[in-house]
GROMACS .gro file of C-alpha atoms in nm:
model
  385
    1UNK     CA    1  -1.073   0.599  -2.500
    2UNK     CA    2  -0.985   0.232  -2.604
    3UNK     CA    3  -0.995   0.103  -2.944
    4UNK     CA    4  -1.287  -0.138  -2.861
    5UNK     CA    5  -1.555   0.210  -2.781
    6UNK     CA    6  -1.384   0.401  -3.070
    7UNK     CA    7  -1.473   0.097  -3.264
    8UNK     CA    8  -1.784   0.068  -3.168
    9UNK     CA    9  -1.952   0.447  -3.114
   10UNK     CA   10  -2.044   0.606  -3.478
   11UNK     CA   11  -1.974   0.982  -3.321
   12UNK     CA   12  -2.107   1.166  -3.626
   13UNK     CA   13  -2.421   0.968  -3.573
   14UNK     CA   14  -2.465   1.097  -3.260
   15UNK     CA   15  -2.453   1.435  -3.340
   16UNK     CA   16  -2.620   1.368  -3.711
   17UNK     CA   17  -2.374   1.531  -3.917
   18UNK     CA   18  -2.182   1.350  -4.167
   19UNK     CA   19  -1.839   1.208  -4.191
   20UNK     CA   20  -1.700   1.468  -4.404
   21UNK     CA   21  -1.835   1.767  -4.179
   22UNK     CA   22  -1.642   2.121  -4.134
   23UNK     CA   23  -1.556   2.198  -3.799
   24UNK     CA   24  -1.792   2.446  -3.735
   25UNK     CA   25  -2.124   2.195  -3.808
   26UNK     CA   26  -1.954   2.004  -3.579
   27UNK     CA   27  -1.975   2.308  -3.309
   28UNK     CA   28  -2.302   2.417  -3.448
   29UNK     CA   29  -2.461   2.021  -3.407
   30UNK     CA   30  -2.312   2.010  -3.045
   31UNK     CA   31  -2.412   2.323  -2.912
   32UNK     CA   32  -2.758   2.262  -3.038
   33UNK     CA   33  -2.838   1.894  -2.859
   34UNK     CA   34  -2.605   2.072  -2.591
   35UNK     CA   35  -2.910   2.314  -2.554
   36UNK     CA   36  -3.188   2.040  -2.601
   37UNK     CA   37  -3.068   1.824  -2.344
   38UNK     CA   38  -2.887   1.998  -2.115
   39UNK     CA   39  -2.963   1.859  -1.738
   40UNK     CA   40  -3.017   2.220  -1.602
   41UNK     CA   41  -3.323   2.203  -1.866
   42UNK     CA   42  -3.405   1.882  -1.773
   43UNK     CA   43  -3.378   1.822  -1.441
   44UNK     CA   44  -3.430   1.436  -1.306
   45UNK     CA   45  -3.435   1.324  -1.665
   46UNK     CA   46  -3.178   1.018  -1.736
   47UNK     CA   47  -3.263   0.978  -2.097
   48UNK     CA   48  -3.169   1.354  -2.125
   49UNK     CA   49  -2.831   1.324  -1.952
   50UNK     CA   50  -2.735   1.062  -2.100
   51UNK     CA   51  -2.776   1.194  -2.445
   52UNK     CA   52  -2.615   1.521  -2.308
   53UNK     CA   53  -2.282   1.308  -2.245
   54UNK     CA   54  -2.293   1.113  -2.546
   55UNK     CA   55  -2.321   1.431  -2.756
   56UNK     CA   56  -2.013   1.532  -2.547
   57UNK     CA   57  -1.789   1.229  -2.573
   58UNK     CA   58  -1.896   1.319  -2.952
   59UNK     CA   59  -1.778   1.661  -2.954
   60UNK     CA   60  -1.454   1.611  -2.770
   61UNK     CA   61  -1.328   1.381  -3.026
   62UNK     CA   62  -1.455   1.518  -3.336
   63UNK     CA   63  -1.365   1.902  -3.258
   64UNK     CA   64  -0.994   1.790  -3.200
   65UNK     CA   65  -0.811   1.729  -3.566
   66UNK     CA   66  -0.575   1.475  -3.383
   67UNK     CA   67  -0.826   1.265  -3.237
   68UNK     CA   68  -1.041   1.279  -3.508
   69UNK     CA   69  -0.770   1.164  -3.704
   70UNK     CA   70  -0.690   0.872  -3.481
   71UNK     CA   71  -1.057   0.801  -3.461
   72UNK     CA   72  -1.107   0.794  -3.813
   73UNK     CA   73  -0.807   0.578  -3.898
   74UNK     CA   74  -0.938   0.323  -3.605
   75UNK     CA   75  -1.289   0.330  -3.775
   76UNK     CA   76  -1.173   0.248  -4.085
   77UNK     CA   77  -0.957  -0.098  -3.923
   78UNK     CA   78  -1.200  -0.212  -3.711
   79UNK     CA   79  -1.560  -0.132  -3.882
   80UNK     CA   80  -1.835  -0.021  -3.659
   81UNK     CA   81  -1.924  -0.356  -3.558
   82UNK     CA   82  -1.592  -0.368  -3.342
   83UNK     CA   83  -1.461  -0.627  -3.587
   84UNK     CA   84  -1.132  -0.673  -3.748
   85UNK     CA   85  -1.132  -0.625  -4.157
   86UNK     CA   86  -0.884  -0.861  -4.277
   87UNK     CA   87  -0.688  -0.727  -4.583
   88UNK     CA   88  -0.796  -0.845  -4.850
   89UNK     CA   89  -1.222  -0.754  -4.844
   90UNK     CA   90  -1.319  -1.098  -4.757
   91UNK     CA   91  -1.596  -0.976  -4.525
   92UNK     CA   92  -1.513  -1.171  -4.242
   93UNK     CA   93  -1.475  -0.984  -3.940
   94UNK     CA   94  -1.318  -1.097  -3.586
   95UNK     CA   95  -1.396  -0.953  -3.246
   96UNK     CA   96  -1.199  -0.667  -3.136
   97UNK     CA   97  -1.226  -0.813  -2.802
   98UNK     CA   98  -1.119  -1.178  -2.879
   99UNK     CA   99  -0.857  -1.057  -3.036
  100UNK     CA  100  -0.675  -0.848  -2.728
  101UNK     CA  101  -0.815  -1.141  -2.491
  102UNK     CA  102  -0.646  -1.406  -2.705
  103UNK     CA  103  -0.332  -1.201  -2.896
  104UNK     CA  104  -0.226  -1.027  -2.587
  105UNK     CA  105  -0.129  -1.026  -2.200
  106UNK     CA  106  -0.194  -0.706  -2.139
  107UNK     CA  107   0.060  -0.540  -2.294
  108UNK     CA  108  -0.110  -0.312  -2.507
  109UNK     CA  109  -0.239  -0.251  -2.915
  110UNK     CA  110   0.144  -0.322  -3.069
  111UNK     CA  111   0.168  -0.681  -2.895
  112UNK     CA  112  -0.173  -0.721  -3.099
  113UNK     CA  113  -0.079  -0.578  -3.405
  114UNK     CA  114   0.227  -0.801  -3.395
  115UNK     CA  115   0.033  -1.113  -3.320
  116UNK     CA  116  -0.146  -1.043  -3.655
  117UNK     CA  117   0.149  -0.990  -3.879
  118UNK     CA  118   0.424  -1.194  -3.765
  119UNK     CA  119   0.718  -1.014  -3.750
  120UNK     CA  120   0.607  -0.682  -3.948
  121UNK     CA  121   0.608  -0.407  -3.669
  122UNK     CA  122   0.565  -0.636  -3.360
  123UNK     CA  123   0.814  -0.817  -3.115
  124UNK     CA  124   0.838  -1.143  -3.020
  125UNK     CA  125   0.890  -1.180  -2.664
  126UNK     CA  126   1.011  -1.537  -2.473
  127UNK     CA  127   0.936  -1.358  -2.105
  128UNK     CA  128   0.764  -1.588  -1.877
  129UNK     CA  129   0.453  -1.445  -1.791
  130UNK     CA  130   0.394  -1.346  -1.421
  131UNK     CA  131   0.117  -1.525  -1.228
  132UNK     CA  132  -0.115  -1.398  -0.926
  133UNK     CA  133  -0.106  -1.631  -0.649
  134UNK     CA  134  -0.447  -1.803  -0.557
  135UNK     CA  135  -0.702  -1.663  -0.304
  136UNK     CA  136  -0.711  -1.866   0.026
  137UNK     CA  137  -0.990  -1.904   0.264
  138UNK     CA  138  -0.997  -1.972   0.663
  139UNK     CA  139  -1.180  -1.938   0.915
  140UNK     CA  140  -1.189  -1.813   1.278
  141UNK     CA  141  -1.402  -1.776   1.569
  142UNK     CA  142  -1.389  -1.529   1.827
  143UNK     CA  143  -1.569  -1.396   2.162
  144UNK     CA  144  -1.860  -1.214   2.139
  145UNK     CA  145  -1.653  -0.899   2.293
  146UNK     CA  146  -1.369  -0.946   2.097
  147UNK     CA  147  -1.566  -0.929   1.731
  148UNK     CA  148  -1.753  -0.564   1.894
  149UNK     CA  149  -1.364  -0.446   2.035
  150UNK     CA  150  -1.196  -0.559   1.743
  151UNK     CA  151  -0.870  -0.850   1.801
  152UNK     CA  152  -0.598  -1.007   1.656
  153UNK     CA  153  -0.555  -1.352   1.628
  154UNK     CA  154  -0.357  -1.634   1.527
  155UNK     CA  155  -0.477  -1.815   1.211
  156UNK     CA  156  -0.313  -2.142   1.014
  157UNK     CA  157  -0.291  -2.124   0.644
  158UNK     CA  158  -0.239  -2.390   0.432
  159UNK     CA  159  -0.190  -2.249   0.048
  160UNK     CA  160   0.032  -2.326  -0.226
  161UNK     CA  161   0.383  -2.190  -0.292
  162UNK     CA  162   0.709  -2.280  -0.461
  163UNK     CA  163   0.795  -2.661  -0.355
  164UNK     CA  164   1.137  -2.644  -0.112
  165UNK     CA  165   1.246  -2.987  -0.262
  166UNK     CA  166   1.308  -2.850  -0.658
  167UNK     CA  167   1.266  -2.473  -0.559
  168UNK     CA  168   0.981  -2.409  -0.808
  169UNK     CA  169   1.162  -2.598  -1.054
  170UNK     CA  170   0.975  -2.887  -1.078
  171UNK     CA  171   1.279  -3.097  -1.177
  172UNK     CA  172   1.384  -3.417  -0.935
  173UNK     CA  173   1.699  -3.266  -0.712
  174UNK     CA  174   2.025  -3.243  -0.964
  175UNK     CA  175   1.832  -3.180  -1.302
  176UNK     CA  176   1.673  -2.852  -1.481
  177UNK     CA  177   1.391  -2.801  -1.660
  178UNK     CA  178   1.485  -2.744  -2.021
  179UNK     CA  179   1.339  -2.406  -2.253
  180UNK     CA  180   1.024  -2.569  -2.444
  181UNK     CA  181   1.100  -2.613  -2.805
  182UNK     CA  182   0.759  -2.559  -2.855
  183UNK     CA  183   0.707  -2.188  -2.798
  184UNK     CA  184   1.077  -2.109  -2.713
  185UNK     CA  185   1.025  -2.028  -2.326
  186UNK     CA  186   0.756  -1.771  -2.378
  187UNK     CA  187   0.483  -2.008  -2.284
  188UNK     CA  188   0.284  -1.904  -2.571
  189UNK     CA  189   0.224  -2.131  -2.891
  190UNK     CA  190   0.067  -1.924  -3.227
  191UNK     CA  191  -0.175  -2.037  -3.433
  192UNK     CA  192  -0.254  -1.944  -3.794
  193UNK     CA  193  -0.618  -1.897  -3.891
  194UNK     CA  194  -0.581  -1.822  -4.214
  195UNK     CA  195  -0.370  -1.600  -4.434
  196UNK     CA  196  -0.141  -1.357  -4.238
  197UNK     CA  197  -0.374  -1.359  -3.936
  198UNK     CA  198  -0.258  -1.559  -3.655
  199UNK     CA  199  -0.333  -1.606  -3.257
  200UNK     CA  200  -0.159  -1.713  -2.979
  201UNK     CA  201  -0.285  -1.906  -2.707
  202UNK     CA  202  -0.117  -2.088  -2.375
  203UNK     CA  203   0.178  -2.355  -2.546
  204UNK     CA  204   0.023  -2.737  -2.542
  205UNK     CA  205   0.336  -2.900  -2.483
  206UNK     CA  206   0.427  -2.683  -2.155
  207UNK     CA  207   0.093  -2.570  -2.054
  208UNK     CA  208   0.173  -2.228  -2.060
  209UNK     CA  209   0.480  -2.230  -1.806
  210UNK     CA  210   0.806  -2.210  -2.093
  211UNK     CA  211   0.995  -2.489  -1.965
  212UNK     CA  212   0.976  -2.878  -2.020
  213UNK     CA  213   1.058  -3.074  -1.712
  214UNK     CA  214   1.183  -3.416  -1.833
  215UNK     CA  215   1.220  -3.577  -1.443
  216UNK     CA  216   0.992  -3.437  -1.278
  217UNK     CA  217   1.029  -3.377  -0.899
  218UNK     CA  218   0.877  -3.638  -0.691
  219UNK     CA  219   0.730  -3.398  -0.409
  220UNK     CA  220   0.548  -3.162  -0.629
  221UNK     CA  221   0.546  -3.442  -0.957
  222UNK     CA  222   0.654  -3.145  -1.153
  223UNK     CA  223   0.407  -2.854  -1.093
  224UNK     CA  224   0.668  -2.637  -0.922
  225UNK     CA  225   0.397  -2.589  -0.582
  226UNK     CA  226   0.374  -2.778  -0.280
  227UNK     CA  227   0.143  -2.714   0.005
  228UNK     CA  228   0.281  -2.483   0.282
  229UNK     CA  229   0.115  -2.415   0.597
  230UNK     CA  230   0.220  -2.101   0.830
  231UNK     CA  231   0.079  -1.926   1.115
  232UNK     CA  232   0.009  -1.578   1.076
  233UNK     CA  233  -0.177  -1.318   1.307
  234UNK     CA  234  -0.490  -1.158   1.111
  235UNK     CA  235  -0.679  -0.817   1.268
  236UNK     CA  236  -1.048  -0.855   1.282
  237UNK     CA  237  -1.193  -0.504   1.248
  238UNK     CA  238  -1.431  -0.394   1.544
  239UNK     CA  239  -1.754  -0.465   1.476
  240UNK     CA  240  -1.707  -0.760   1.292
  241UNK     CA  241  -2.078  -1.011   1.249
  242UNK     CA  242  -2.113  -1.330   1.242
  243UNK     CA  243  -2.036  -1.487   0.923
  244UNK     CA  244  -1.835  -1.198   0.766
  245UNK     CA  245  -1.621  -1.244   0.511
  246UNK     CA  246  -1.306  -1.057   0.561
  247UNK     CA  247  -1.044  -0.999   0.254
  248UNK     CA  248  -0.668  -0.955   0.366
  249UNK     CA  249  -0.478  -0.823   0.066
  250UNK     CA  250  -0.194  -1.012  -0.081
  251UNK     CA  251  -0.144  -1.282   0.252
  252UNK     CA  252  -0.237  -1.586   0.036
  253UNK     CA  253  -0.096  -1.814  -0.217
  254UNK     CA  254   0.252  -1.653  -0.357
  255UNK     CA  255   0.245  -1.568  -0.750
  256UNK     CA  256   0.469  -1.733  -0.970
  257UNK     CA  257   0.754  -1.554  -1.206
  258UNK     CA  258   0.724  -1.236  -1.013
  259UNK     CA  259   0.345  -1.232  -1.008
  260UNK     CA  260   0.162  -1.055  -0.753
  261UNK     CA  261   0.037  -1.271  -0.430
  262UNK     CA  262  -0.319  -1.400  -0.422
  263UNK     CA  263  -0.538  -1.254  -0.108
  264UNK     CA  264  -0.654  -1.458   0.200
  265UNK     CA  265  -1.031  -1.462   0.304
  266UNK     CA  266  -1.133  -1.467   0.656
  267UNK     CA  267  -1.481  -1.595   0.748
  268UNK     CA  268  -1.542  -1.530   1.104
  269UNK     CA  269  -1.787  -1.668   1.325
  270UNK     CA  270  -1.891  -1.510   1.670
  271UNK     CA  271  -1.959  -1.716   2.004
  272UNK     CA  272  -2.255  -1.603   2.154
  273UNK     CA  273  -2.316  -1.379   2.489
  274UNK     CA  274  -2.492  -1.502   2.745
  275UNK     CA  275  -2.659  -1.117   2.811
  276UNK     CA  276  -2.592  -0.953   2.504
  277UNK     CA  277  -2.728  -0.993   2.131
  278UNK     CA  278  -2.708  -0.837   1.831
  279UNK     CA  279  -2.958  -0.679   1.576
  280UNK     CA  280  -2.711  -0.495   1.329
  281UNK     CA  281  -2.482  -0.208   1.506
  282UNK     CA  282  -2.718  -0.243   1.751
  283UNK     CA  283  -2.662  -0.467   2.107
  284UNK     CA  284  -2.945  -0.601   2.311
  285UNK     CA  285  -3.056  -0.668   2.617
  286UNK     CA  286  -3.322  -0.827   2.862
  287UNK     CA  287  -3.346  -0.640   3.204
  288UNK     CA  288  -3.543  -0.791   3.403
  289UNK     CA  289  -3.780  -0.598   3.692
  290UNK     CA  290  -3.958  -0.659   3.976
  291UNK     CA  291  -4.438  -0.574   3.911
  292UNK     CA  292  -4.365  -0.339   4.134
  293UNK     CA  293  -4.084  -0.128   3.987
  294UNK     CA  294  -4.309  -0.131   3.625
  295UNK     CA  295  -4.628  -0.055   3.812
  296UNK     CA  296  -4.439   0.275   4.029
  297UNK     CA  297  -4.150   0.363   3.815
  298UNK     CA  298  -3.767   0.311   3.906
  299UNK     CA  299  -3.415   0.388   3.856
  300UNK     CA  300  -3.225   0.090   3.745
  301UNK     CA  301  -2.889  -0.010   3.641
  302UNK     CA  302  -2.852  -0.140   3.267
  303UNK     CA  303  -2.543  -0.364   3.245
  304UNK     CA  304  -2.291  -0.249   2.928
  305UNK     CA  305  -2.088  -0.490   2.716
  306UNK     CA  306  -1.761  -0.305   2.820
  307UNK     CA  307  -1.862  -0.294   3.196
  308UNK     CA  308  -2.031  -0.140   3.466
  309UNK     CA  309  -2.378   0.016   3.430
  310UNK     CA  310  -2.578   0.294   3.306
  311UNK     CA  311  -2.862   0.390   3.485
  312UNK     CA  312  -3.230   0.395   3.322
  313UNK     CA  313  -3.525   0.558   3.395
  314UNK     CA  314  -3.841   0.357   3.349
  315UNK     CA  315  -4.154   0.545   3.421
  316UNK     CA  316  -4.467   0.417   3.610
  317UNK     CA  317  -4.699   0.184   3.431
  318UNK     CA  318  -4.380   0.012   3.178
  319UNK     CA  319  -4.552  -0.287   3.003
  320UNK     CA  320  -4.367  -0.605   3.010
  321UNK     CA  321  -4.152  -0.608   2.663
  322UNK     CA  322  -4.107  -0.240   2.585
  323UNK     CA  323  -3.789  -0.175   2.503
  324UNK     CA  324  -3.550   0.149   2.565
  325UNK     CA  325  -3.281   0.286   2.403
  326UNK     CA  326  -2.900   0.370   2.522
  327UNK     CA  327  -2.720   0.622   2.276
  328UNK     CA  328  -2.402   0.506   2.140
  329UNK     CA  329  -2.343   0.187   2.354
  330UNK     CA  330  -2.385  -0.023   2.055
  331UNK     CA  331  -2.112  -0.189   1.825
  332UNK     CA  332  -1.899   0.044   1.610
  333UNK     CA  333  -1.982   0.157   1.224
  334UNK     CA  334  -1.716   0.225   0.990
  335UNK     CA  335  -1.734   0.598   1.028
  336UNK     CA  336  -1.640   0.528   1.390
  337UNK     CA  337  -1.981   0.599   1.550
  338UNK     CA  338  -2.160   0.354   1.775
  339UNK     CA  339  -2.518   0.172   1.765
  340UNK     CA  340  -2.707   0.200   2.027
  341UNK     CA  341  -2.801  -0.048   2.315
  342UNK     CA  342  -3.163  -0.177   2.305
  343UNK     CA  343  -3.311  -0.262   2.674
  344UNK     CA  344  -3.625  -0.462   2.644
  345UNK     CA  345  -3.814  -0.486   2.998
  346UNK     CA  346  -3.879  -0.844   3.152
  347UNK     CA  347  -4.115  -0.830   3.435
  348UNK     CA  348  -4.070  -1.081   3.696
  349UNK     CA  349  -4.305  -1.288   3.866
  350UNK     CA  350  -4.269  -1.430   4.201
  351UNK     CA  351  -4.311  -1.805   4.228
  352UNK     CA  352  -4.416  -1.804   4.613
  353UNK     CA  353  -4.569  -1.579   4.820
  354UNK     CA  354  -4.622  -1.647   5.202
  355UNK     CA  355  -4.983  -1.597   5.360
  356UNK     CA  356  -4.943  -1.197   5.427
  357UNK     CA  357  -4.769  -1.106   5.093
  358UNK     CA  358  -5.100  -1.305   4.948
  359UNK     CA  359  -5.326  -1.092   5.154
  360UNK     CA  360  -5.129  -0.795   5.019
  361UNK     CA  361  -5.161  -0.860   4.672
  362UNK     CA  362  -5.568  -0.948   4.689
  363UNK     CA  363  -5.605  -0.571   4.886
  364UNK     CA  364  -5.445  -0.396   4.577
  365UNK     CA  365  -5.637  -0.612   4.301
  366UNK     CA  366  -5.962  -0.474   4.524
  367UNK     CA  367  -5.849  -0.158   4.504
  368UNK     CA  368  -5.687  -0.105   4.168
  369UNK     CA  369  -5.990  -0.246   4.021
  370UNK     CA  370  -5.861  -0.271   3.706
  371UNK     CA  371  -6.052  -0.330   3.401
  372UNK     CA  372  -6.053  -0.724   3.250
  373UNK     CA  373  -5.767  -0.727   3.005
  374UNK     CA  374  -5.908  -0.992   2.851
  375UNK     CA  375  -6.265  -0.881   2.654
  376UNK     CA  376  -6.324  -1.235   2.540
  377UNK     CA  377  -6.383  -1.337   2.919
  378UNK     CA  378  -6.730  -1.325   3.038
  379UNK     CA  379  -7.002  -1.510   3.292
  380UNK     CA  380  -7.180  -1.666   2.959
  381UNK     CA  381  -6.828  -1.788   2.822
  382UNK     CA  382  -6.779  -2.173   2.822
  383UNK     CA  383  -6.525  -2.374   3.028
  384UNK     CA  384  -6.235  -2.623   2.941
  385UNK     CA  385  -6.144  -2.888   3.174
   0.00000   0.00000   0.00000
């Protein structure tokens, strides 16, 4: 539990008993909201649950002495507001959480505490601090196959690292940067606010990086980075859409002082098929027929993105634009099943017919005699010329 909820959670509210409570109201309290709002009771019910937890986050701390203790002693420091009592009573309080964003790097409540009060129990520390690289973006495109398979590729980066001509100096070639007078290499300048309280905050005269660089290198003009561009190869997962933003952990900019590496985004775009599409983890597909295989029924052969064919079945009657389904020919999921393939009918029309094949076709119109399919048609209805 961090100092920031103990600060700001009044546990003997919660379970209405008062600061000065024997440990067995404490039990007795608990076990009797346990019993009111237990989710067994109350089943579905958020409101319920979530009193249920608070009344155990309650009960944890205030049924141990040692935590109680701590929690007590944190209470009485930081208020229930989650503000910082200076000593003193002056009534003005300070954000718990301005204070470890602005007093600290991370390293934890004694860093704060010695922030506050100078040199009484904290350290002073003249570490650089470490830097994460920055994110880099590219972009690649790929075949239509290739983003459903899954490739690797070649990709050029350009991102920032240590400049080659000063080594991440940022000194001209034969000089050093010299420790900042200002904040004594620690790139961290504090402030007072008023009586013993004090805050630190990035140095002004180094901008945070320790050293002073009085002739500056003329590549980098004294930053320390250059521009670096590198080829690298970069996996794109199977299944892979258009437009998908890949992340690729820790293959972008380099961090500074021992700082971890910044990550490289991949947007990919996909070339399109000239059979297949997409819809999801789904592929599609026109297959086109002759009237009379929809009007009888047939056996045809569905083409498949990875080759060859699977036959389908398309019984007598098929309408043009009805579509079938292929188990598990589709693009891959995470869980490492397939989509399916969708095969939408296209009935073909021939564009000439010789005199016999005409004769043909007006016999089975006579003797389908099939109803009008359009109702709106009749002897009365008008005519456009």
């Amino acid at each position: 539990m961090s100092t920031t909820d103990w600060a700001n959670k009044d546990y003997y509210k919660v379970l209405g008993v008062s600061k000065d409570a024997k440990p067995e109201e404490i039990k007795k309290a608990f076990r009797k909201l346990a019993r009111e709002n237990h989710p067994d009771s109350h089943p579905g019910d958020k409101a319920a649950e979530a009193r249920f937890k608070e009344a155990s986050e309650a009960n944890d701390v205030l049924s141990d002495p040692k935590k109680r203790k701590e929690y007590d002693q944190q209470r009485s420091l930081f208020g229930g507001g989650g503000g910082f009592k200076f000593p003193g009573g002056g009534g003005q309080n300070v954000r718990v959480d301005d204070l470890f964003r602005n007093a600290t790097n991370g390293d934890g409540l004694g860093d704060l505490f010695g922030n506050l009060f100078g040199s009484t129990g904290g350290r002073r520390t003249t570490t650089r601090a470490a830097r994460r690289g920055a994110d880099v973006e590219g972009e690649v495109t790929v075949d239509f196959t290739d983003a459903i398979a899954g490739v690797t590729v070649p990709m050029r980066t350009v991102s920032e690292a240590a400049c080659q001509a000063c080594r991440g100096t940022g000194a001209k070639a034969g000089t050093m940067p010299r420790v900042c007078p200002t904040c004594e290499g620690s790139g961290m300048h504090t402030t007072n606010s008023g009586g013993v309280f004090q805050m630190s905050e990035p140095c002004p005269d180094c901008k945070g990086r320790g050293m002073i660089v009085d002739d500056p290198c003329p590549i980098c003009h004294g930053s320390g980075r250059a521009k670096s561009t590198h080829t690298m190869q970069v996996r794109i997962p199977a299944g892979v859409e258009d437009g998908q933003r890949i992340r690729i952990k820790s293959k972008g900019s380099p961090g500074e002082n021992g700082g971890p590496a910044g990550d490289l985004y991949v947007v990919v775009h996909v070339r399109p098929h000239k059979l297949f599409g997409r819809e999801g983890h789904n592929l599609t597909v026109k297959v086109p027929v002759t009237f009379s295989e929809a009007a009888l029924g047939a056996r045809i052969g569905v083409p498949l993105l990875q080759g060859g064919t699977v036959t389908l079945k398309i019984p007598a009657g098929t309408p043009d634009g009805r579509t079938f389904r292929v188990r598990g020919k589709g693009a891959p999921r995470h869980d490492g099943t397939r989509g399916d393939l969708l095969a939408t009918i296209a009935v073909t029309v021939p564009t000439s017919l010789d005199a016999d094949a005409q004769a043909a076709l007006k016999e089975f119109a006579a003797r389908a005699n099939q109803p009008d399919p359009r109702p709106w048609d009749s002897p009365h209805s008008g005519s456009v010329s």
